[in-house]
Coordinates of C-alpha atoms and ligand atoms in Angstrom, one line a residue:
Chain A
M1 CA -120.5 -116.2 3.7
A2 CA -123.2 -117.0 6.1
E3 CA -123.3 -115.4 9.5
M4 CA -121.3 -117.7 11.9
K5 CA -122.8 -119.1 15.1
K6 CA -121.7 -117.0 18.1
V7 CA -121.4 -118.3 21.7
A8 CA -119.8 -116.7 24.8
T9 CA -117.2 -119.1 26.2
R10 CA -118.7 -118.6 29.7
D11 CA -121.9 -120.3 28.3
S12 CA -119.6 -123.2 27.1
Y13 CA -118.2 -123.4 30.7
G14 CA -121.7 -123.9 32.2
A15 CA -122.8 -126.3 29.6
A16 CA -119.6 -128.4 29.7
L17 CA -119.9 -128.6 33.6
A18 CA -123.5 -129.8 33.3
E19 CA -122.4 -132.4 30.8
L20 CA -119.5 -133.7 32.8
G21 CA -121.4 -133.6 35.9
A22 CA -123.8 -136.2 34.7
E23 CA -120.8 -138.7 34.2
H24 CA -118.7 -137.7 37.3
K25 CA -120.1 -137.6 40.7
D26 CA -116.9 -136.2 42.2
L27 CA -117.1 -133.0 40.1
V28 CA -118.5 -130.2 42.3
V29 CA -119.1 -126.5 41.4
L30 CA -118.6 -123.6 43.7
D31 CA -119.6 -120.0 43.3
A32 CA -119.4 -116.6 44.9
D33 CA -122.8 -115.2 44.2
L34 CA -122.3 -115.1 40.4
A35 CA -123.8 -118.6 39.4
G36 CA -126.0 -116.6 36.9
A37 CA -123.2 -114.8 35.3
T38 CA -120.6 -117.6 35.3
K39 CA -123.3 -119.8 33.8
T40 CA -122.8 -122.5 36.4
A41 CA -126.4 -122.0 37.1
V42 CA -127.1 -124.7 34.4
F43 CA -125.0 -127.1 36.5
K44 CA -126.8 -125.9 39.7
K45 CA -130.1 -126.7 38.3
A46 CA -129.1 -130.2 37.2
F47 CA -127.1 -131.1 40.4
P48 CA -128.2 -128.8 43.2
D49 CA -126.6 -131.1 45.8
R50 CA -123.3 -130.6 44.2
H51 CA -123.3 -126.9 43.7
F52 CA -122.1 -124.8 46.6
D53 CA -122.6 -121.0 46.8
F54 CA -120.1 -119.4 49.0
G55 CA -121.5 -115.9 48.9
I56 CA -119.4 -112.9 48.1
A57 CA -116.4 -114.4 49.8
E58 CA -114.0 -115.5 47.1
A59 CA -111.0 -116.0 49.4
N60 CA -112.9 -118.5 51.5
M61 CA -114.3 -120.3 48.3
V62 CA -110.8 -120.8 46.8
S63 CA -109.5 -122.1 50.1
A64 CA -112.5 -124.4 50.7
A65 CA -112.0 -125.7 47.1
A66 CA -108.5 -126.8 48.1
G67 CA -109.8 -128.6 51.2
M68 CA -112.6 -130.4 49.2
S69 CA -109.9 -131.5 46.7
T70 CA -107.9 -133.2 49.6
A71 CA -110.9 -135.5 50.0
G72 CA -111.1 -136.6 46.5
L73 CA -113.6 -134.1 44.9
V74 CA -112.7 -132.1 41.9
P75 CA -114.0 -128.7 42.6
F76 CA -114.4 -126.1 39.9
A77 CA -114.4 -122.8 41.8
S78 CA -116.1 -120.1 39.7
S79 CA -116.1 -116.3 39.8
F80 CA -115.1 -113.4 37.5
A81 CA -111.4 -113.4 36.5
M82 CA -110.9 -110.1 38.5
F83 CA -112.0 -111.8 41.8
A84 CA -110.8 -115.5 41.2
A85 CA -107.4 -114.5 40.1
G86 CA -107.1 -111.0 41.7
R87 CA -108.9 -110.9 45.0
A88 CA -108.1 -114.5 45.8
F89 CA -104.6 -114.6 44.3
E90 CA -102.8 -115.4 47.5
Q91 CA -105.4 -118.2 48.3
V92 CA -104.9 -119.7 44.8
R93 CA -101.2 -119.4 45.4
N94 CA -101.0 -120.8 49.0
S95 CA -104.0 -123.1 49.3
I96 CA -104.1 -124.6 45.9
G97 CA -100.7 -123.9 44.1
Y98 CA -98.2 -124.7 46.9
P99 CA -99.8 -128.1 47.9
H100 CA -100.4 -128.6 44.0
L101 CA -104.0 -129.6 44.6
N102 CA -106.5 -130.8 42.0
V103 CA -108.7 -127.7 41.9
K104 CA -110.0 -126.0 38.7
I105 CA -110.6 -122.2 38.8
G106 CA -113.2 -121.2 36.1
A107 CA -112.7 -117.5 35.7
T108 CA -115.3 -115.8 33.5
H109 CA -115.5 -112.1 32.3
G110 CA -111.8 -112.0 31.4
G111 CA -110.4 -108.9 29.5
I112 CA -112.0 -105.7 28.5
S113 CA -114.9 -107.4 26.5
V114 CA -116.7 -107.4 29.8
G115 CA -117.9 -103.9 28.4
E116 CA -120.1 -101.7 30.2
D117 CA -119.1 -102.6 33.7
G118 CA -115.8 -100.8 33.2
A119 CA -112.3 -101.1 34.5
S120 CA -113.0 -102.5 38.0
H121 CA -114.3 -105.7 36.3
Q122 CA -112.1 -105.8 33.3
C123 CA -109.4 -108.1 34.4
C124 CA -106.3 -107.9 32.1
E125 CA -103.7 -109.2 34.6
D126 CA -105.1 -112.8 35.3
F127 CA -102.6 -114.6 32.9
A128 CA -99.7 -112.8 34.5
L129 CA -100.9 -113.7 38.0
M130 CA -101.7 -117.3 37.4
R131 CA -98.7 -118.0 35.1
S132 CA -96.3 -117.0 38.0
I133 CA -97.6 -119.8 40.3
P134 CA -95.5 -122.9 39.9
G135 CA -97.3 -125.9 38.6
M136 CA -100.3 -123.9 37.5
T137 CA -101.8 -124.6 34.1
V138 CA -103.3 -121.5 32.4
I139 CA -105.8 -121.9 29.5
C140 CA -107.8 -119.3 27.4
P141 CA -110.0 -121.0 24.8
A142 CA -110.8 -119.4 21.6
D143 CA -114.5 -120.6 21.1
D144 CA -117.2 -122.7 22.2
V145 CA -115.9 -125.9 21.1
E146 CA -112.5 -125.3 22.4
A147 CA -113.9 -124.1 25.7
K148 CA -116.0 -127.1 26.3
A149 CA -113.0 -129.4 25.4
A150 CA -110.7 -127.4 27.7
V151 CA -113.2 -127.9 30.7
K152 CA -113.2 -131.6 30.0
A153 CA -109.3 -131.8 29.7
A154 CA -109.0 -129.8 32.9
Y155 CA -111.2 -132.2 34.7
E156 CA -109.3 -135.1 33.3
M157 CA -105.9 -133.9 34.2
N158 CA -104.6 -134.0 37.9
G159 CA -103.5 -130.7 39.2
P160 CA -104.4 -127.1 39.4
V161 CA -105.9 -125.4 36.3
Y162 CA -106.9 -121.9 35.6
L163 CA -109.5 -121.5 32.9
R164 CA -110.3 -118.0 31.4
F165 CA -113.6 -117.5 29.6
G166 CA -115.3 -114.5 28.0
R167 CA -118.6 -112.6 28.5
L168 CA -119.0 -111.7 24.9
A169 CA -120.4 -114.2 22.3
V170 CA -117.8 -114.9 19.7
P171 CA -117.8 -116.9 16.5
V172 CA -117.6 -120.7 16.7
F173 CA -114.9 -121.7 14.1
H174 CA -113.8 -125.0 15.3
S175 CA -115.7 -128.1 14.0
E176 CA -117.2 -130.5 16.6
D177 CA -114.4 -133.1 15.8
Y178 CA -111.7 -130.7 17.0
K179 CA -109.2 -132.3 19.3
F180 CA -108.0 -130.0 22.1
Q181 CA -104.8 -131.0 24.1
I182 CA -103.6 -129.0 27.0
G183 CA -100.1 -127.5 26.1
K184 CA -100.5 -127.9 22.4
G185 CA -101.0 -125.1 19.9
E186 CA -103.0 -125.4 16.8
I187 CA -101.9 -124.2 13.4
L188 CA -105.0 -122.8 11.7
K189 CA -103.2 -121.5 8.6
D190 CA -99.7 -122.2 7.4
G191 CA -97.6 -119.3 6.3
T192 CA -94.0 -118.0 5.7
D193 CA -94.0 -114.2 6.2
V194 CA -95.1 -113.6 9.8
A195 CA -96.4 -115.9 12.6
I196 CA -99.5 -114.6 14.3
I197 CA -99.9 -116.4 17.7
A198 CA -103.3 -115.6 19.5
N199 CA -105.6 -116.9 22.1
G200 CA -109.1 -116.2 23.4
L201 CA -111.4 -114.0 21.2
L202 CA -108.3 -112.8 19.4
T203 CA -107.9 -116.0 17.7
Y204 CA -110.7 -115.5 15.5
E205 CA -109.5 -112.0 14.8
A206 CA -106.2 -113.4 13.7
I207 CA -107.9 -115.8 11.3
Q208 CA -109.6 -112.8 9.6
A209 CA -106.4 -110.9 9.6
G210 CA -104.7 -113.8 8.0
E211 CA -107.3 -113.6 5.1
I212 CA -106.9 -109.8 4.7
L213 CA -103.1 -110.1 4.7
A214 CA -103.2 -112.9 2.1
E215 CA -105.0 -110.4 -0.3
A216 CA -102.3 -108.0 0.4
G217 CA -99.6 -110.4 -0.5
I218 CA -98.5 -111.3 3.0
N219 CA -98.6 -115.0 3.9
A220 CA -99.2 -115.1 7.6
M221 CA -99.1 -118.3 9.7
I222 CA -102.0 -118.2 12.3
I223 CA -101.7 -120.2 15.6
N224 CA -104.2 -120.7 18.3
M225 CA -102.3 -120.9 21.7
A226 CA -105.1 -121.6 24.1
T227 CA -102.6 -123.0 26.6
I228 CA -100.5 -120.1 28.0
K229 CA -98.8 -122.4 30.5
P230 CA -97.3 -124.8 29.8
L231 CA -96.4 -123.1 26.5
D232 CA -96.0 -125.1 23.4
E233 CA -92.4 -124.0 23.0
E234 CA -91.8 -126.4 20.0
L235 CA -94.6 -124.9 18.0
V236 CA -93.5 -121.3 18.8
L237 CA -89.9 -122.1 17.8
E238 CA -90.9 -123.7 14.6
A239 CA -93.1 -120.8 13.8
A240 CA -90.5 -118.3 14.6
K241 CA -87.9 -120.2 12.6
K242 CA -90.0 -120.5 9.6
C243 CA -91.5 -116.8 9.6
G244 CA -88.7 -114.9 11.2
K245 CA -91.3 -112.6 12.7
V246 CA -93.9 -113.1 15.5
I247 CA -97.0 -111.2 16.5
T248 CA -98.8 -112.2 19.6
C249 CA -102.5 -111.3 20.2
E250 CA -104.4 -111.5 23.6
E251 CA -107.2 -109.8 25.6
H252 CA -104.6 -109.2 28.4
S253 CA -102.0 -106.7 29.3
V254 CA -98.9 -106.9 27.2
I255 CA -97.2 -107.4 30.5
G256 CA -97.1 -111.0 31.8
G257 CA -99.4 -112.8 29.4
L258 CA -98.9 -114.8 26.1
G259 CA -96.8 -112.1 24.5
E260 CA -94.3 -112.1 27.3
A261 CA -94.2 -115.9 27.4
V262 CA -93.4 -116.0 23.7
C263 CA -90.8 -113.3 24.1
S264 CA -89.1 -115.1 27.0
L265 CA -88.8 -118.2 25.1
L266 CA -87.5 -116.6 21.9
S267 CA -85.1 -114.3 23.6
E268 CA -83.4 -117.4 25.1
K269 CA -83.7 -119.9 22.4
L270 CA -84.2 -118.3 19.1
P271 CA -84.0 -114.3 19.1
T272 CA -86.7 -113.2 16.7
P273 CA -88.4 -109.8 16.3
V274 CA -91.8 -109.7 18.0
R275 CA -94.7 -107.4 18.2
R276 CA -97.1 -107.8 21.1
I277 CA -100.9 -106.8 20.6
G278 CA -102.6 -106.6 23.9
V279 CA -103.7 -104.0 26.3
N280 CA -100.9 -101.5 26.6
D281 CA -100.4 -101.2 30.3
E282 CA -103.5 -99.2 30.9
F283 CA -107.1 -99.8 32.4
G284 CA -110.1 -100.3 30.4
H285 CA -113.3 -98.4 30.6
S286 CA -117.1 -98.6 30.0
G287 CA -118.5 -99.2 26.6
P288 CA -120.0 -101.8 24.3
A289 CA -117.5 -104.7 24.0
V290 CA -117.0 -104.7 20.3
A291 CA -116.4 -100.8 20.3
L292 CA -114.0 -101.3 23.1
L293 CA -112.0 -104.0 21.4
K294 CA -111.7 -101.8 18.3
Q295 CA -110.5 -98.8 20.4
F296 CA -107.9 -101.0 22.2
G297 CA -106.6 -102.5 18.9
L298 CA -107.8 -106.0 19.8
C299 CA -109.3 -106.7 16.4
A300 CA -108.4 -108.0 13.0
D301 CA -107.9 -104.5 11.3
H302 CA -105.2 -103.6 14.0
I303 CA -103.5 -107.0 13.5
V304 CA -103.4 -106.3 9.8
E305 CA -101.9 -102.8 10.4
V306 CA -99.2 -104.2 12.8
A307 CA -98.4 -107.1 10.4
K308 CA -98.0 -104.8 7.3
E309 CA -95.8 -102.3 9.2
F310 CA -93.9 -105.3 10.4
C311 CA -93.4 -106.8 7.1
G312 CA -92.5 -103.4 5.5
K313 CA -95.5 -103.4 3.2
Chain B
M1 CA -110.6 -139.9 81.6
T2 CA -109.1 -141.8 84.2
S3 CA -106.3 -140.3 86.4
N4 CA -103.8 -142.6 84.8
E5 CA -104.9 -141.6 81.3
K6 CA -104.6 -137.9 82.4
K7 CA -101.1 -138.5 83.6
Q8 CA -100.1 -140.2 80.5
L9 CA -101.4 -137.4 78.4
Q10 CA -99.7 -134.8 80.6
I11 CA -96.5 -136.8 80.1
T12 CA -97.0 -136.7 76.4
A13 CA -97.8 -132.9 76.4
C14 CA -94.5 -132.5 78.2
K15 CA -92.8 -134.5 75.6
V16 CA -94.4 -132.4 72.9
R17 CA -93.1 -129.2 74.7
M18 CA -89.5 -130.8 74.7
G19 CA -89.8 -131.5 71.0
V20 CA -90.8 -127.7 70.5
I21 CA -87.6 -126.7 72.3
E22 CA -85.5 -129.3 70.5
S23 CA -86.8 -128.4 67.0
T24 CA -86.6 -124.6 67.4
Y25 CA -83.1 -124.8 69.0
G26 CA -82.1 -127.0 66.2
A27 CA -83.5 -124.6 63.7
K28 CA -82.1 -121.5 65.4
A29 CA -85.7 -120.1 64.5
G30 CA -89.3 -120.8 64.6
H31 CA -92.2 -120.3 66.9
P32 CA -92.1 -121.6 70.4
G33 CA -94.7 -119.5 72.1
G34 CA -97.8 -120.5 70.2
S35 CA -96.5 -124.1 70.0
L36 CA -96.2 -124.2 73.8
S37 CA -99.7 -122.7 74.5
A38 CA -101.2 -125.4 72.3
A39 CA -99.3 -128.4 73.5
E40 CA -102.2 -130.0 75.4
V41 CA -104.6 -129.5 72.5
F42 CA -102.1 -131.0 70.0
T43 CA -101.7 -133.9 72.5
Y44 CA -105.4 -134.5 73.1
L45 CA -106.2 -134.4 69.4
Y46 CA -103.5 -136.9 68.3
F47 CA -103.4 -139.2 71.3
K48 CA -107.1 -139.4 72.3
E49 CA -109.5 -137.6 70.0
M50 CA -108.8 -138.2 66.4
N51 CA -109.3 -141.3 64.5
I52 CA -105.9 -141.6 62.6
D53 CA -103.4 -144.3 61.8
P54 CA -99.8 -143.3 61.9
K55 CA -98.9 -146.3 59.7
N56 CA -101.4 -145.1 57.0
P57 CA -101.2 -141.1 57.1
K58 CA -103.3 -140.8 54.0
W59 CA -106.1 -143.2 55.1
E60 CA -109.3 -141.9 53.5
D61 CA -111.5 -142.1 56.4
R62 CA -109.3 -140.5 58.9
D63 CA -110.2 -137.5 60.8
R64 CA -108.4 -134.4 59.7
F65 CA -106.5 -131.6 61.3
V66 CA -105.7 -128.2 59.8
L67 CA -103.2 -126.1 61.6
S68 CA -104.6 -122.8 60.4
K69 CA -102.0 -121.2 62.6
G70 CA -99.3 -122.9 60.6
H71 CA -96.3 -121.0 62.3
T72 CA -96.9 -123.3 65.4
A73 CA -95.6 -126.2 63.2
P74 CA -93.1 -127.1 65.9
G75 CA -95.9 -128.1 68.1
L76 CA -97.8 -130.1 65.5
Y77 CA -94.5 -131.7 64.4
A78 CA -93.6 -132.8 67.9
A79 CA -97.1 -134.3 68.4
L80 CA -96.9 -136.2 65.1
A81 CA -93.5 -137.5 65.8
N82 CA -94.4 -138.7 69.3
R83 CA -97.5 -140.4 67.9
G84 CA -95.2 -142.4 65.5
F85 CA -95.7 -140.6 62.2
F86 CA -91.9 -140.0 61.9
P87 CA -88.9 -140.2 64.1
V88 CA -88.6 -137.8 67.0
E89 CA -84.9 -137.6 66.3
D90 CA -85.7 -135.6 63.1
L91 CA -87.4 -132.7 65.0
P92 CA -84.1 -130.7 65.2
T93 CA -83.8 -130.7 61.4
L94 CA -86.8 -128.2 61.5
R95 CA -86.3 -125.5 58.8
H96 CA -82.9 -127.0 57.7
I97 CA -82.2 -126.9 54.0
D98 CA -83.6 -130.1 52.4
S99 CA -85.3 -131.2 55.6
Y100 CA -88.9 -132.4 55.0
L101 CA -89.8 -130.5 58.2
Q102 CA -90.6 -127.2 56.5
G103 CA -90.9 -124.0 58.5
H104 CA -94.7 -124.2 57.9
P105 CA -96.6 -127.4 57.5
N106 CA -96.4 -129.0 54.1
M107 CA -98.9 -131.8 53.4
N108 CA -96.7 -133.3 50.6
T109 CA -93.5 -133.6 52.7
V110 CA -94.6 -134.2 56.2
P111 CA -96.5 -137.5 57.1
G112 CA -99.6 -136.8 59.0
V113 CA -99.9 -133.1 57.9
D114 CA -103.5 -132.9 56.2
M115 CA -103.0 -129.4 54.7
S116 CA -100.3 -127.0 53.9
T117 CA -100.7 -123.7 55.8
G118 CA -98.7 -120.8 57.0
S119 CA -100.7 -117.9 55.5
L120 CA -103.0 -117.1 58.3
G121 CA -106.7 -117.1 57.8
Q122 CA -106.7 -119.8 55.1
G123 CA -106.5 -123.1 56.9
I124 CA -109.9 -122.7 58.5
S125 CA -111.4 -122.3 54.9
T126 CA -109.8 -125.5 53.8
A127 CA -111.1 -127.3 56.8
V128 CA -114.7 -126.0 55.8
G129 CA -114.0 -127.6 52.5
M130 CA -112.9 -130.8 54.0
A131 CA -116.0 -130.9 56.2
M132 CA -118.3 -130.0 53.2
A133 CA -116.6 -132.8 51.2
A134 CA -117.3 -135.3 54.0
K135 CA -120.9 -134.5 54.1
Y136 CA -121.3 -134.6 50.4
T137 CA -119.5 -138.0 50.2
G138 CA -121.4 -139.4 53.2
K139 CA -118.3 -139.9 55.3
T140 CA -118.4 -139.7 59.1
N141 CA -115.0 -138.4 59.7
R142 CA -114.5 -135.2 61.7
V143 CA -112.4 -132.1 60.9
Y144 CA -110.6 -130.0 63.4
T145 CA -108.7 -126.8 62.9
L146 CA -106.6 -124.6 65.2
L147 CA -106.4 -120.9 64.9
G148 CA -104.6 -118.1 66.7
D149 CA -106.3 -115.3 68.6
G150 CA -104.4 -112.8 66.5
E151 CA -105.3 -114.9 63.3
I152 CA -109.0 -114.3 63.7
Q153 CA -108.3 -110.7 62.7
E154 CA -108.3 -112.0 59.2
G155 CA -111.5 -111.3 57.4
Q156 CA -111.3 -114.7 55.7
V157 CA -111.7 -116.4 59.0
W158 CA -115.2 -114.8 59.3
E159 CA -116.0 -115.7 55.8
A160 CA -115.2 -119.3 56.7
C161 CA -117.3 -119.2 59.9
M162 CA -120.3 -117.9 58.0
S163 CA -120.0 -120.8 55.5
A164 CA -119.5 -123.2 58.4
S165 CA -122.8 -122.4 59.9
H166 CA -124.7 -122.0 56.6
Y167 CA -123.7 -125.5 55.6
K168 CA -124.5 -126.8 59.1
L169 CA -121.0 -128.3 59.4
D170 CA -121.5 -130.3 62.7
N171 CA -118.6 -132.4 61.7
L172 CA -116.2 -129.2 62.1
C173 CA -114.5 -128.2 65.3
V174 CA -112.9 -124.9 65.3
I175 CA -110.4 -124.2 68.1
V176 CA -109.1 -120.8 68.9
D177 CA -105.9 -120.6 71.0
N178 CA -106.6 -117.5 73.0
N179 CA -103.2 -116.9 74.4
G180 CA -103.6 -113.1 74.3
L181 CA -100.5 -112.4 72.4
Q182 CA -99.5 -111.8 68.7
I183 CA -96.4 -110.5 67.2
D184 CA -96.7 -106.9 67.9
G185 CA -98.0 -107.4 71.5
N186 CA -101.3 -108.0 73.3
V187 CA -104.1 -109.0 70.9
A188 CA -106.3 -106.5 72.8
D189 CA -103.8 -103.6 72.1
V190 CA -103.1 -104.5 68.3
L191 CA -106.7 -105.0 67.2
S192 CA -109.2 -106.4 69.6
P193 CA -111.1 -109.4 68.3
Y194 CA -113.0 -109.6 71.7
P195 CA -115.5 -110.9 72.6
I196 CA -114.5 -114.0 70.8
V197 CA -117.2 -116.3 72.2
D198 CA -120.0 -113.8 71.4
K199 CA -118.7 -113.4 67.9
L200 CA -118.7 -117.1 67.2
V201 CA -122.1 -117.5 68.8
A202 CA -123.3 -114.7 66.6
F203 CA -121.8 -116.4 63.6
G204 CA -124.0 -119.6 64.3
F205 CA -121.6 -121.7 66.4
E206 CA -122.0 -123.6 69.6
V207 CA -119.1 -122.6 71.7
A208 CA -117.3 -124.0 74.8
A209 CA -114.9 -121.7 76.6
V210 CA -112.1 -123.7 78.4
D211 CA -108.8 -123.7 80.0
G212 CA -106.7 -124.9 77.3
H213 CA -104.1 -126.6 79.6
D214 CA -106.8 -128.6 81.4
L215 CA -107.0 -132.0 79.7
E216 CA -110.2 -133.0 81.4
A217 CA -111.8 -129.5 80.3
L218 CA -110.7 -130.2 76.7
E219 CA -112.2 -133.8 76.8
A220 CA -115.5 -132.3 78.0
A221 CA -115.5 -129.8 75.3
F222 CA -114.6 -132.2 72.5
E223 CA -117.2 -134.7 73.8
Q224 CA -119.8 -131.8 73.8
A225 CA -118.8 -131.0 70.3
K226 CA -119.8 -134.5 69.2
T227 CA -123.3 -134.1 70.5
V228 CA -124.3 -131.0 68.7
K229 CA -126.2 -131.4 65.5
G230 CA -126.9 -128.9 62.8
K231 CA -124.2 -126.3 63.6
P232 CA -120.4 -126.0 63.8
F233 CA -118.7 -126.2 67.1
A234 CA -115.9 -124.0 68.5
I235 CA -113.6 -124.3 71.5
V236 CA -112.2 -121.1 72.7
M237 CA -109.3 -122.2 74.9
N238 CA -107.7 -119.7 77.3
T239 CA -103.9 -120.4 77.4
V240 CA -100.7 -119.1 78.3
K241 CA -98.2 -118.3 75.5
G242 CA -95.0 -120.0 76.2
K243 CA -96.6 -122.4 78.7
G244 CA -94.2 -124.6 80.5
V245 CA -91.0 -122.7 80.1
S246 CA -90.9 -120.0 82.7
F247 CA -89.1 -117.3 80.8
M248 CA -91.1 -117.8 77.7
E249 CA -94.5 -117.4 79.4
N250 CA -96.7 -114.5 78.6
D251 CA -93.9 -112.8 76.6
A252 CA -94.6 -111.7 73.0
G253 CA -90.9 -111.7 72.4
W254 CA -91.0 -115.5 72.4
H255 CA -93.6 -115.6 69.6
G256 CA -91.0 -116.3 67.0
K257 CA -87.5 -116.6 68.5
A258 CA -85.4 -119.7 69.1
P259 CA -83.6 -120.3 72.5
N260 CA -79.9 -119.8 72.6
D261 CA -77.5 -122.3 74.0
A262 CA -78.1 -121.1 77.7
E263 CA -81.8 -120.7 77.1
Y264 CA -82.1 -124.1 75.6
E265 CA -80.4 -125.7 78.7
Q266 CA -82.7 -123.9 81.1
A267 CA -85.9 -124.7 79.1
M268 CA -84.9 -128.4 78.8
N269 CA -84.0 -128.6 82.5
E270 CA -87.4 -127.1 83.5
L271 CA -89.2 -129.6 81.2
K272 CA -87.2 -132.6 82.4
A273 CA -88.1 -131.6 85.9
Q274 CA -91.7 -131.5 85.0
L275 CA -91.5 -134.8 83.2
A276 CA -89.8 -136.3 86.2
E277 CA -92.5 -135.1 88.6
L278 CA -95.1 -136.5 86.3
E279 CA -93.3 -139.9 86.0
A280 CA -92.7 -140.2 89.6
Ligands
TPP401 C1 -101.6 -113.7 56.3 C2 -100.5 -113.7 57.2 N1 -100.2 -112.5 57.7 C3 -99.1 -112.4 58.6 C4 -98.4 -113.4 58.9 C5 -97.2 -113.4 59.9 N2 -97.5 -113.9 61.2 C6 -97.0 -115.0 61.6 S1 -97.6 -115.5 63.1 C7 -98.3 -114.0 63.3 C8 -99.1 -113.7 64.6 C9 -100.0 -114.8 64.9 O1 -100.5 -114.6 66.2 P1 -101.6 -115.5 66.8 O2 -102.6 -115.9 65.8 O3 -102.2 -115.0 68.0 O4 -100.8 -116.9 67.1 P2 -100.1 -117.5 68.4 O5 -100.1 -116.5 69.4 O6 -100.9 -118.7 68.7 O7 -98.6 -117.8 67.9 C10 -98.1 -113.2 62.2 C11 -98.7 -111.8 62.1 C12 -98.8 -114.7 58.5 N3 -98.3 -115.8 58.7 N4 -99.8 -114.8 57.5
MG402 MG1 -101.9 -115.4 70.1

């Protein structure tokens, strides 16, 4: 098989903003001294009068974005996930969430694949934080095509959205005609033995795991669940009913993210055994991204291992 | 302003004070102290300064006001009610279950409230965002925000000040209610933010220091603000916390406490006497 094209979803974020910005004058982009890293520099270059740098002051940036939205602008406030969701949590909650304002938070450098910067910058708690805010939509796209579509969908919907992007270049597996819809999961492979529900860069790993499992005689259903909130409950229930076993995969703590959202739903509506693959309540550390992902079990091989044990094979 | 105009505003400020007492008494909770210290500035803003329309509270081109010190909602609500945004009779429902008059301002339930606030330090940033948006969209409306002298201990306030001067927000007017008190006591003893004027000047503001109970001084400061170009303006108002109700004045204990029956009677009697004197 030919080597797949790889793109970091943070690059997709910058590119999508620049594209949307050309059509929509009300779209403005805010940064906190990280325009180069969040890739919004592309937008800044194209529309300098619509890019506002707030310096290293995320709290102020997030609240200012809220103020801008009350005047009809659609601000995309950008920073690393650690600082957008972490440092500015209470500003997101009170300035944006409580008044339910039309602000989009573009959080790059999510998860441990940040790599060499280490634990201080590897945010594995953002889904948990953002999911807990009433009315907040939380999305973690899997590849370049989906990330661009998610930025567009976030712009088009009215209300607060948290978008999580990655630093590491990951395979682009969606075709250009892929139709993304907020709140809808995507069945990438049908199956009957175990349902593997993933998001972010774990989705491609799940696809690969599905192929390896097929060779071992396990027919896995593979689902891409980019929207963590609102969760596509119908699809999760359908998958659980059909397979009787569910594995969740995310580059996030097993506490509070996709895994927990799926468990909450299933335990109330259709009790089903679940295995959660994620960061197991620990901090990350420095290292090359791919090596770290392997070390933390966030890779196809580990998904295969868990699935085999789960299916008793 | 003419002496008649001044008298009218003084009468309104007194009615705003009565609204503060009525609402906090009705709520059996709330924050009278910092509402009373800002009664004149609430009155001046809503009855003289701001370009607003009570019949069309969401009018796009209106001036904006952000109560960054959101706990003094009773003062803001009393001004809004007297200005005709909603019935004065509703004030005593403050903080009641299912009342639209939430304990802290809610822009989605209270007509005339431009931003939901309550968490100190955030309001000024949202005002910065509004002022930046007005500049970007070419609108000429102005943005006002009121902070407490305790509130300015929040680091975010100074982030906001930095961005206000960096973006040359001459459409922004930051007001600090320097009443000297916060919850734990004297601002100077808790964690001194002084000298406030010098700090704001150092952050790139043009600043007027005024007596916050003197309507003519407030007028001069707000007029001066409009002449300044290329930088934000700040008004540091020296005030008396609890102003207008003798037993509440200069007492940190009245920061967040409602009057009981006897205290309500006394407070209203004092304010009624002041009103009668003004109307005489
Ligand atoms: C971030 C935050 N921390 C703490 C509080 C609790 N609180 C409410 S009012 C107040 C004191 C405010 O004092 P000041 O700013 O001087 O207001 P004023 O004297 O005008 O009432 C505090 C600490 C809050 N609302 N927000
Ligand atoms: Mg004070």
